[in-house]
Coordinates of C-alpha atoms in Angstrom, one line a residue:
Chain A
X1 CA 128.1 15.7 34.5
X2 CA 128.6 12.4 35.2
X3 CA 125.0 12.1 34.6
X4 CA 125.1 11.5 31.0
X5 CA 126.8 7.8 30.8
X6 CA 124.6 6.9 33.7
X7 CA 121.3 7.9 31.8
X8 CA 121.9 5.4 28.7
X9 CA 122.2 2.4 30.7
X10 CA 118.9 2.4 32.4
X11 CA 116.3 0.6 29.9
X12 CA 114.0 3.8 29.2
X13 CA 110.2 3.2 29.4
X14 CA 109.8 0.4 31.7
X15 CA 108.0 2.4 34.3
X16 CA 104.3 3.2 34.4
X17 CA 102.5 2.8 30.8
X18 CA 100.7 5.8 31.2
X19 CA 102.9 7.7 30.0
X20 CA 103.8 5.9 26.7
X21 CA 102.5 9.1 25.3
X22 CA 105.7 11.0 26.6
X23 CA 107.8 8.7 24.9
X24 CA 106.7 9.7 21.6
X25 CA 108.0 13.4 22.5
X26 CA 111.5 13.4 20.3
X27 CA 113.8 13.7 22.7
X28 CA 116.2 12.9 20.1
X29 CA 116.3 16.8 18.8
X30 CA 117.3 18.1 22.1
X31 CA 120.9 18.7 21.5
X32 CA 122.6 18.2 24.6
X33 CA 120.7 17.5 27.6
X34 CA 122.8 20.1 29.2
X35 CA 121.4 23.3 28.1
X36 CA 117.8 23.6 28.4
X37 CA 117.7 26.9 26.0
X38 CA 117.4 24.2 22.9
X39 CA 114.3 22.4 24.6
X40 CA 111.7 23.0 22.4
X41 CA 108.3 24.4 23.8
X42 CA 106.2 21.2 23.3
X43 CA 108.5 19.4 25.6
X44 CA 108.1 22.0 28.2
X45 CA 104.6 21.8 28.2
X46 CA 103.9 18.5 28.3
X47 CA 106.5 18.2 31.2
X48 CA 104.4 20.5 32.9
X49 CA 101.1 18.4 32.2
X50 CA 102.8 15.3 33.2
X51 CA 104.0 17.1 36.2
X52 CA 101.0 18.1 37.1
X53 CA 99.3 14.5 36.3
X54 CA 102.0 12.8 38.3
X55 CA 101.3 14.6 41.7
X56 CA 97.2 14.8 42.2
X57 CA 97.5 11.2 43.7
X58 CA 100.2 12.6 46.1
X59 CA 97.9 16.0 46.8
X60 CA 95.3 13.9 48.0
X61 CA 97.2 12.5 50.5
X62 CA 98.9 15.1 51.5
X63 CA 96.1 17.5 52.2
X64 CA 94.7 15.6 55.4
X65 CA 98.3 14.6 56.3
X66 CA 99.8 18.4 56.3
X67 CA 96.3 19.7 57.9
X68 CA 97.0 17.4 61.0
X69 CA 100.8 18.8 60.9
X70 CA 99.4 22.1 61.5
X71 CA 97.0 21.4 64.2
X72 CA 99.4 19.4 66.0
X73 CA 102.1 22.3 65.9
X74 CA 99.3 24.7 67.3
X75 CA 98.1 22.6 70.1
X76 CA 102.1 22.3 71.1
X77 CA 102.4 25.4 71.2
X78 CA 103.4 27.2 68.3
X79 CA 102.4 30.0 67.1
X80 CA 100.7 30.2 63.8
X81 CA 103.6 32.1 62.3
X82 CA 106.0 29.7 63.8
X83 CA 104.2 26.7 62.2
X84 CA 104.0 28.3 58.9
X85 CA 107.9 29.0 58.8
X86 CA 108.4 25.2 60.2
X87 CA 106.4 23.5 57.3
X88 CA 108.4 26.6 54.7
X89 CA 111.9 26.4 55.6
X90 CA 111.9 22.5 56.5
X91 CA 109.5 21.1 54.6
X92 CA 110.0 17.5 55.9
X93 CA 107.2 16.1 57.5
X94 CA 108.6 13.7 59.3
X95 CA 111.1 15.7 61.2
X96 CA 109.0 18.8 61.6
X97 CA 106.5 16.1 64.1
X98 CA 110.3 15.3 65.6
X99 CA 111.2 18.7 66.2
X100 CA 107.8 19.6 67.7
X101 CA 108.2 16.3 69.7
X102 CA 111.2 17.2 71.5
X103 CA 110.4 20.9 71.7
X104 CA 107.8 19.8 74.1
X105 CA 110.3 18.2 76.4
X106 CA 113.1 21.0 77.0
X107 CA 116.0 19.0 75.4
X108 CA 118.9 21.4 74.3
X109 CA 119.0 22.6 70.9
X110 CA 121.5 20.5 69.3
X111 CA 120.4 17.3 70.0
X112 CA 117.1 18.7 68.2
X113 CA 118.6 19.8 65.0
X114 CA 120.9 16.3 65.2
X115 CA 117.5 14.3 65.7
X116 CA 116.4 16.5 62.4
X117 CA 119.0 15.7 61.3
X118 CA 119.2 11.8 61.6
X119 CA 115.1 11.5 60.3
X120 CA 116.0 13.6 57.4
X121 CA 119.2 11.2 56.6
X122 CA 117.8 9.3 53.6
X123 CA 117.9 12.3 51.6
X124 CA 121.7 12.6 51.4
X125 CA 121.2 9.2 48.9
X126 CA 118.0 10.7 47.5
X127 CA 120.4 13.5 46.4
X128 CA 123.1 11.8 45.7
X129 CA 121.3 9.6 43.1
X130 CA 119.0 12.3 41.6
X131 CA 121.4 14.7 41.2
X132 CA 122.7 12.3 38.7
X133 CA 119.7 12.6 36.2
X134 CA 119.9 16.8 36.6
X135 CA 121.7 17.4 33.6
X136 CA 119.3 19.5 32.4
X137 CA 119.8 21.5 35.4
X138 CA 121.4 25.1 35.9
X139 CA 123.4 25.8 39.0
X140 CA 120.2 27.5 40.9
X141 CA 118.1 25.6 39.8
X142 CA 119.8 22.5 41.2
X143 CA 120.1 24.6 44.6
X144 CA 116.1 25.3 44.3
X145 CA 115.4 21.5 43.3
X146 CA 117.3 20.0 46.3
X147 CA 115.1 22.3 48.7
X148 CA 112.2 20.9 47.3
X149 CA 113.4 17.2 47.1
X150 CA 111.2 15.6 49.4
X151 CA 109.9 11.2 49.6
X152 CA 107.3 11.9 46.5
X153 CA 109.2 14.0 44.8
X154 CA 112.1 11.5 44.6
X155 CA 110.1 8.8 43.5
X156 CA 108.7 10.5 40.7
X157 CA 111.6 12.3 39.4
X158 CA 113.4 8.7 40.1
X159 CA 110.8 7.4 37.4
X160 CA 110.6 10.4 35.3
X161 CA 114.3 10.0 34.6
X162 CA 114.5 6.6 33.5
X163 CA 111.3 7.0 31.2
X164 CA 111.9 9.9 29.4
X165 CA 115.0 12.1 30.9
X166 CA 114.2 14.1 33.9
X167 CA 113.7 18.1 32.8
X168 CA 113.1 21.4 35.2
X169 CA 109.6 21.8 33.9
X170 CA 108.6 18.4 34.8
X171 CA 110.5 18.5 38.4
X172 CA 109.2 21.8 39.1
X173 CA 105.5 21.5 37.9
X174 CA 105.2 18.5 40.5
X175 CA 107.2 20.2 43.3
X176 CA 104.8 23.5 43.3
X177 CA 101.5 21.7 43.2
X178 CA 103.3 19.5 46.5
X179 CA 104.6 22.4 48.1
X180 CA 101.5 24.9 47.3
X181 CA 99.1 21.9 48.4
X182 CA 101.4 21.3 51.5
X183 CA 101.4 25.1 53.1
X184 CA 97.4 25.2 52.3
X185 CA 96.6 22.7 53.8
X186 CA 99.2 23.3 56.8
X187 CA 97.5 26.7 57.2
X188 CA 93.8 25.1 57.0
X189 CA 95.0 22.3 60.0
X190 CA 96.9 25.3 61.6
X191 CA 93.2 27.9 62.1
X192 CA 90.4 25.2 62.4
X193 CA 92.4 22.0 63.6
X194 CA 89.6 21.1 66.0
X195 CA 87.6 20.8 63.2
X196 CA 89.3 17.5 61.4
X197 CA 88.1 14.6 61.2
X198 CA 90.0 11.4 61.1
X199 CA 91.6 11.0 57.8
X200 CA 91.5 7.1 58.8
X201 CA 88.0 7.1 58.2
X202 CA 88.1 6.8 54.3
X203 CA 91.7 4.7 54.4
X204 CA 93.9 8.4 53.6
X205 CA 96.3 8.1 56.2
X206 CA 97.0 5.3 54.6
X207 CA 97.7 6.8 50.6
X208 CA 101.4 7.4 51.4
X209 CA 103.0 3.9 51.9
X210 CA 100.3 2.6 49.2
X211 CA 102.0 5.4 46.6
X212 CA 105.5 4.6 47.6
X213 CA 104.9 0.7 47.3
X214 CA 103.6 1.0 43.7
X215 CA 106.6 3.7 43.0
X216 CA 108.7 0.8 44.4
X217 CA 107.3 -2.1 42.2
X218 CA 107.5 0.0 39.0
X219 CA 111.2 -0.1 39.7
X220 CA 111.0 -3.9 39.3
X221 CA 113.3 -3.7 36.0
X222 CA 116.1 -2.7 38.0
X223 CA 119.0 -5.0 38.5
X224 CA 118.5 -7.5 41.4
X225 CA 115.6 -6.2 42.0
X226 CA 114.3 -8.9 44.1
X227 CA 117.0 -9.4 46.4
X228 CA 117.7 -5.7 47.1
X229 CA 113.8 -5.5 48.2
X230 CA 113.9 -8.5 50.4
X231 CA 117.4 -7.1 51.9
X232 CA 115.8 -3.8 52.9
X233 CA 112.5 -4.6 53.9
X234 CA 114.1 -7.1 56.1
X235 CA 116.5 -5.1 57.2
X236 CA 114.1 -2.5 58.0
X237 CA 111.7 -4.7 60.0
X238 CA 115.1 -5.5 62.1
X239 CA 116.0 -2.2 62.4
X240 CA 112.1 -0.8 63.8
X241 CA 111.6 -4.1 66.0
X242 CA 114.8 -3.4 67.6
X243 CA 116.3 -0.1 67.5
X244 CA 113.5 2.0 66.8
X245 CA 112.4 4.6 64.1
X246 CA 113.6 6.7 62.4
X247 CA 116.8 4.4 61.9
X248 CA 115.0 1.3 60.0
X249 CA 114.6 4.1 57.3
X250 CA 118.4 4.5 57.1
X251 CA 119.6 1.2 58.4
X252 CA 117.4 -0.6 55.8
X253 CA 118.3 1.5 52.9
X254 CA 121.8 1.4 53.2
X255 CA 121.6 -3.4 53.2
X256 CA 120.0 -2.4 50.3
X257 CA 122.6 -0.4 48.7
X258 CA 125.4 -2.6 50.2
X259 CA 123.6 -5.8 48.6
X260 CA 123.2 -3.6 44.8
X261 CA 126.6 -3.5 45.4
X262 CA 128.5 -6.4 46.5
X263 CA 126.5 -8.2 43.5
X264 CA 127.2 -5.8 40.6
X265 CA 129.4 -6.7 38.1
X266 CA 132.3 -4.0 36.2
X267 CA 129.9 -3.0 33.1
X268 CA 132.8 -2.3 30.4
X269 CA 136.4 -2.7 30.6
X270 CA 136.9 0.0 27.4
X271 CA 136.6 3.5 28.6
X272 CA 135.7 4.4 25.1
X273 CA 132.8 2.4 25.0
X274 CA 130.9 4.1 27.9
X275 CA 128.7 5.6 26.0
X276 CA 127.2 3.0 23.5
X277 CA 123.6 3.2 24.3
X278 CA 122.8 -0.5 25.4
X279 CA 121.1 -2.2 22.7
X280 CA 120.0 -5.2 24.8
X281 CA 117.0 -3.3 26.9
X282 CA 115.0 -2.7 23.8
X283 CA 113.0 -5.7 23.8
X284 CA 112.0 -5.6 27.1
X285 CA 111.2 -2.3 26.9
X286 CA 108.3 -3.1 24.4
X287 CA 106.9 -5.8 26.6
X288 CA 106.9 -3.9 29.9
X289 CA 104.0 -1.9 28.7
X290 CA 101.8 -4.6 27.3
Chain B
X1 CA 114.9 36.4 66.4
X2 CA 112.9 34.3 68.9
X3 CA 114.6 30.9 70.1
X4 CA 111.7 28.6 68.9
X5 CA 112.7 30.6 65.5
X6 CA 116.5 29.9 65.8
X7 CA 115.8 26.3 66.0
X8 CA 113.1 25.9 63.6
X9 CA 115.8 27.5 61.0
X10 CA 118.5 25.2 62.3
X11 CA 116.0 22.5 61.5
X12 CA 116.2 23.9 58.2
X13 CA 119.1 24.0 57.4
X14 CA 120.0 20.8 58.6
X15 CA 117.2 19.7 56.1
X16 CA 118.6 21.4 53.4
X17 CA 122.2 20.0 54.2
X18 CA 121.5 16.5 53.7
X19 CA 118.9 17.1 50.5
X20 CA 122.2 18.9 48.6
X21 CA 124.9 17.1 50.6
X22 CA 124.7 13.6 48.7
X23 CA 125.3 15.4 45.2
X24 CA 127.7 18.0 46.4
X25 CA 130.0 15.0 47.8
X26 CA 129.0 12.7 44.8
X27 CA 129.8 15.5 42.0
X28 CA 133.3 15.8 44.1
X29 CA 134.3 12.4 43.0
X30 CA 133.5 12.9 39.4
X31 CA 133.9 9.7 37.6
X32 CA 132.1 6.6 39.8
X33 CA 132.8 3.1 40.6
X34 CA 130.8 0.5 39.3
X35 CA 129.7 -0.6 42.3
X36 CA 128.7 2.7 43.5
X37 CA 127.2 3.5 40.5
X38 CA 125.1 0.2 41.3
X39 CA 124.1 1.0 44.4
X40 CA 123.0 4.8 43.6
X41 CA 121.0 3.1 41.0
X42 CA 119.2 0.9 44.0
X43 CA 119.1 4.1 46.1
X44 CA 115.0 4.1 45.2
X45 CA 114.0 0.6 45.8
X46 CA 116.4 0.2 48.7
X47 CA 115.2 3.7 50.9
X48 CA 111.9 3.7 49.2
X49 CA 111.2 0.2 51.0
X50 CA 112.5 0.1 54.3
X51 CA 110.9 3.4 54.7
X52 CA 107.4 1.4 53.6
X53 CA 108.6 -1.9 55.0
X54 CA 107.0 -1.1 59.1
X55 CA 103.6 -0.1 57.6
X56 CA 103.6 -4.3 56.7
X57 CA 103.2 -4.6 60.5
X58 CA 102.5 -1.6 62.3
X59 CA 98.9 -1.8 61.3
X60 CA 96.5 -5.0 60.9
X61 CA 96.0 -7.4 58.5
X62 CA 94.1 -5.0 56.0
X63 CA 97.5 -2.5 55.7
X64 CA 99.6 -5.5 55.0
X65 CA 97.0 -6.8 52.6
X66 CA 96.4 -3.5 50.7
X67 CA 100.7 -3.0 50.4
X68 CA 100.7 -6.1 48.8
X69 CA 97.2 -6.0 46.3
X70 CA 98.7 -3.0 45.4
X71 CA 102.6 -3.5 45.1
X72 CA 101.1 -6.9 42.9
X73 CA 98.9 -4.5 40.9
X74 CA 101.6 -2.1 40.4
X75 CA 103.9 -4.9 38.0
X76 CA 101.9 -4.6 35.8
X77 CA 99.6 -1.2 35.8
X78 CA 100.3 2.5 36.0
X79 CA 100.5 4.0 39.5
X80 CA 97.1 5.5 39.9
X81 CA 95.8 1.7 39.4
X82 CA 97.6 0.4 41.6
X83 CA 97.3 3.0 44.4
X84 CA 93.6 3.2 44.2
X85 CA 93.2 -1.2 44.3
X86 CA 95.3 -0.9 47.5
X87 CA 93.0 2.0 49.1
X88 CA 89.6 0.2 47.6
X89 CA 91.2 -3.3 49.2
X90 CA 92.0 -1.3 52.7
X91 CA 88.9 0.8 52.6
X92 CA 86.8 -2.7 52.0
X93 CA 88.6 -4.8 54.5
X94 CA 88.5 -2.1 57.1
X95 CA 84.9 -2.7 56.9
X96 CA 85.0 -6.1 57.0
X97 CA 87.6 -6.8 59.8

């Protein structure tokens, strides 16, 4: 549970002020974040409520986005049961247009699951930092969370954990309305796919990269924040001009990391001291919602 | 079990691997470095922008425009703000270029 020391050093509430409201939940009586038996009911439903909130942005982008998936996966040649298995076992966008890509060109197994592999990379960091936050976690329900963990779902649990402590109601509530959305509207793409219009028509291929930008500038309390964005983005740009997608995704990330790293600084030399909440984000904290 | 089945579920759990993989090797370390423990903490700005960063230039002028009205928005205002002045600034300059 190394989790817990982690948790009290981010300044809490310096994400989105919309949810100032879930700040005046009292976390405080939850007696160890660690078993979620003591969390009282009016924390589990306002989880679900802010769940719920957090994601219809993200369902309205991702109901003309998974439609196309599905008519693309028929007109390649799948089989509507294959597509629906595709968009329920992998659940990653992204790779599922890679797969289908390479399907169509008789390449050999392997080097499809490794390209699957390779697009789906970023995730390994997106678990690796998330996991962090799941304190509040069982042991399945970790194993069910990670299945679900896709771009969105990150983001938001990212924020959700620094505002007010990341919970299974609140990580769940979002992941079923994504997940539900995602195989209706996969289904709907899959049966009447010559029907779609473009999406580009009223800008909603274009809701994605908006949402993950504004996910990305609510972070902007983070430590070197600046200098990590710059870092990546370049890095990135580098990355797409030159090698070619999906490795500015990985490549970029990574500068990023290297840069949060080579500039951090040893936080406390006393062991015993870990866990001091930091007193010094408070005042912040009240300004960032102004 | 047909091939296009096989591989589909290979897919999967290939998927699957690297969404549990990055806690399952991080949990095995149990207490972090400082400097890891700085760069897990950048692991949302960092991926979350080179995965954005293309979209800058892949499109036109009105993408690039609409990332940063709403990444500017976003300082400062809750998410739904800030994602709906980015699509009103695409939608609008779409028309207009």
């Amino acid at each position: 549970m190394s989790g817990q020391t982690y948790t009290d050093e981010i300044p809490s509430g310096d994400m989105q002020p919309e949810n100032i409201e879930a700040r005046g939940i009292p976390t405080g009586t939850i007696s160890g974040e660690n078993s979620p038996k003591t969390v009282p009911n009016p924390v589990m439903a306002s989880d679900i409520k802010d769940g719920i909130k957090d994601v219809l942005p993200i369902l309205i982008a991702i109901v003309p986005f998974a439609a196309v998936f599905g008519a693309v996966a028929i007109e390649s040649g799948l089989s509507f049961g294959e597509t629906m298995v595709t968009s329920l076992s992998i659940y990653a966008a992204a790779s599922q247009y890679v797969m289908i890509d390479l399907m169509g060109q008789s390449v050999p197994v392997w080097s499809i699951v490794l390209a699957v592999f390779a697009v789906n990379f970023r995730h390994v960091l997106y678990s690796a930092s998330i996991g962090r936050t799941m304190g509040a976690f069982s042991f399945w329900q970790k194993a069910l969370a990670f299945f679900l963990l896709v771009d969105p779902q990150f983001a938001s649990s990212e924020a959700r954990a620094s505002k007010s402590g990341l919970r299974p109601a609140y990580y769940f509530s979002y992941a079923l309305m994504i997940y539900g959305t995602w195989m209706a509207a996969n289904a709907i793409g899959a049966l009447f796919g010559s029907l779609i219009s473009s999406p580009a028509t009223y800008g909603l291929d274009f809701i994605l990269p908006l949402y993950f930008t504004g996910l990305v500038a609510g972070f902007h309390k983070r430590l070197n924040f600046v200098l990590i964005l710059i870092t990546s983005a370049g890095v990135s740009l580098a990355a797409y001009l030159t090698i070619g997608s999906p490795w500015h995704i990985t490549l970029g990330g990574i500068a990023g990391l290297i840069i949060a790293a080579a500039l951090s600084k040893p936080k406390d030399t006393s062991p015993q001291d870990m866990n001091k909440p930091k007193a010094v984000s408070t005042p912040k904290e009240s300004t960032a919602n102004v | 079990m047909s091939d296009t089945i096989f591989l589909i579920l290979a897919c999967a759990l290939a998927t699957y691997a690297t969404r549990a993989g990055g806690h399952l090797i991080l949990s095995r370390f149990g207490a972090t470095h400082y400097r890891l423990e700085a760069a897990l903490e950048a692991v949302p700005t960092a991926v979350l922008t080179a995965l954005v960063a293309p979209s800058l230039i892949t499109n036109g002028p009105a993408e690039a425009i609409a990332v940063l009205v709403g990444g500017l928005v976003a300082l400062r205002y809750p998410l739904v703000v800030s994602v709906i002045s980015g699509l009103g600034t695409l939608i609008l300059l779409r028309g207009m270029l």
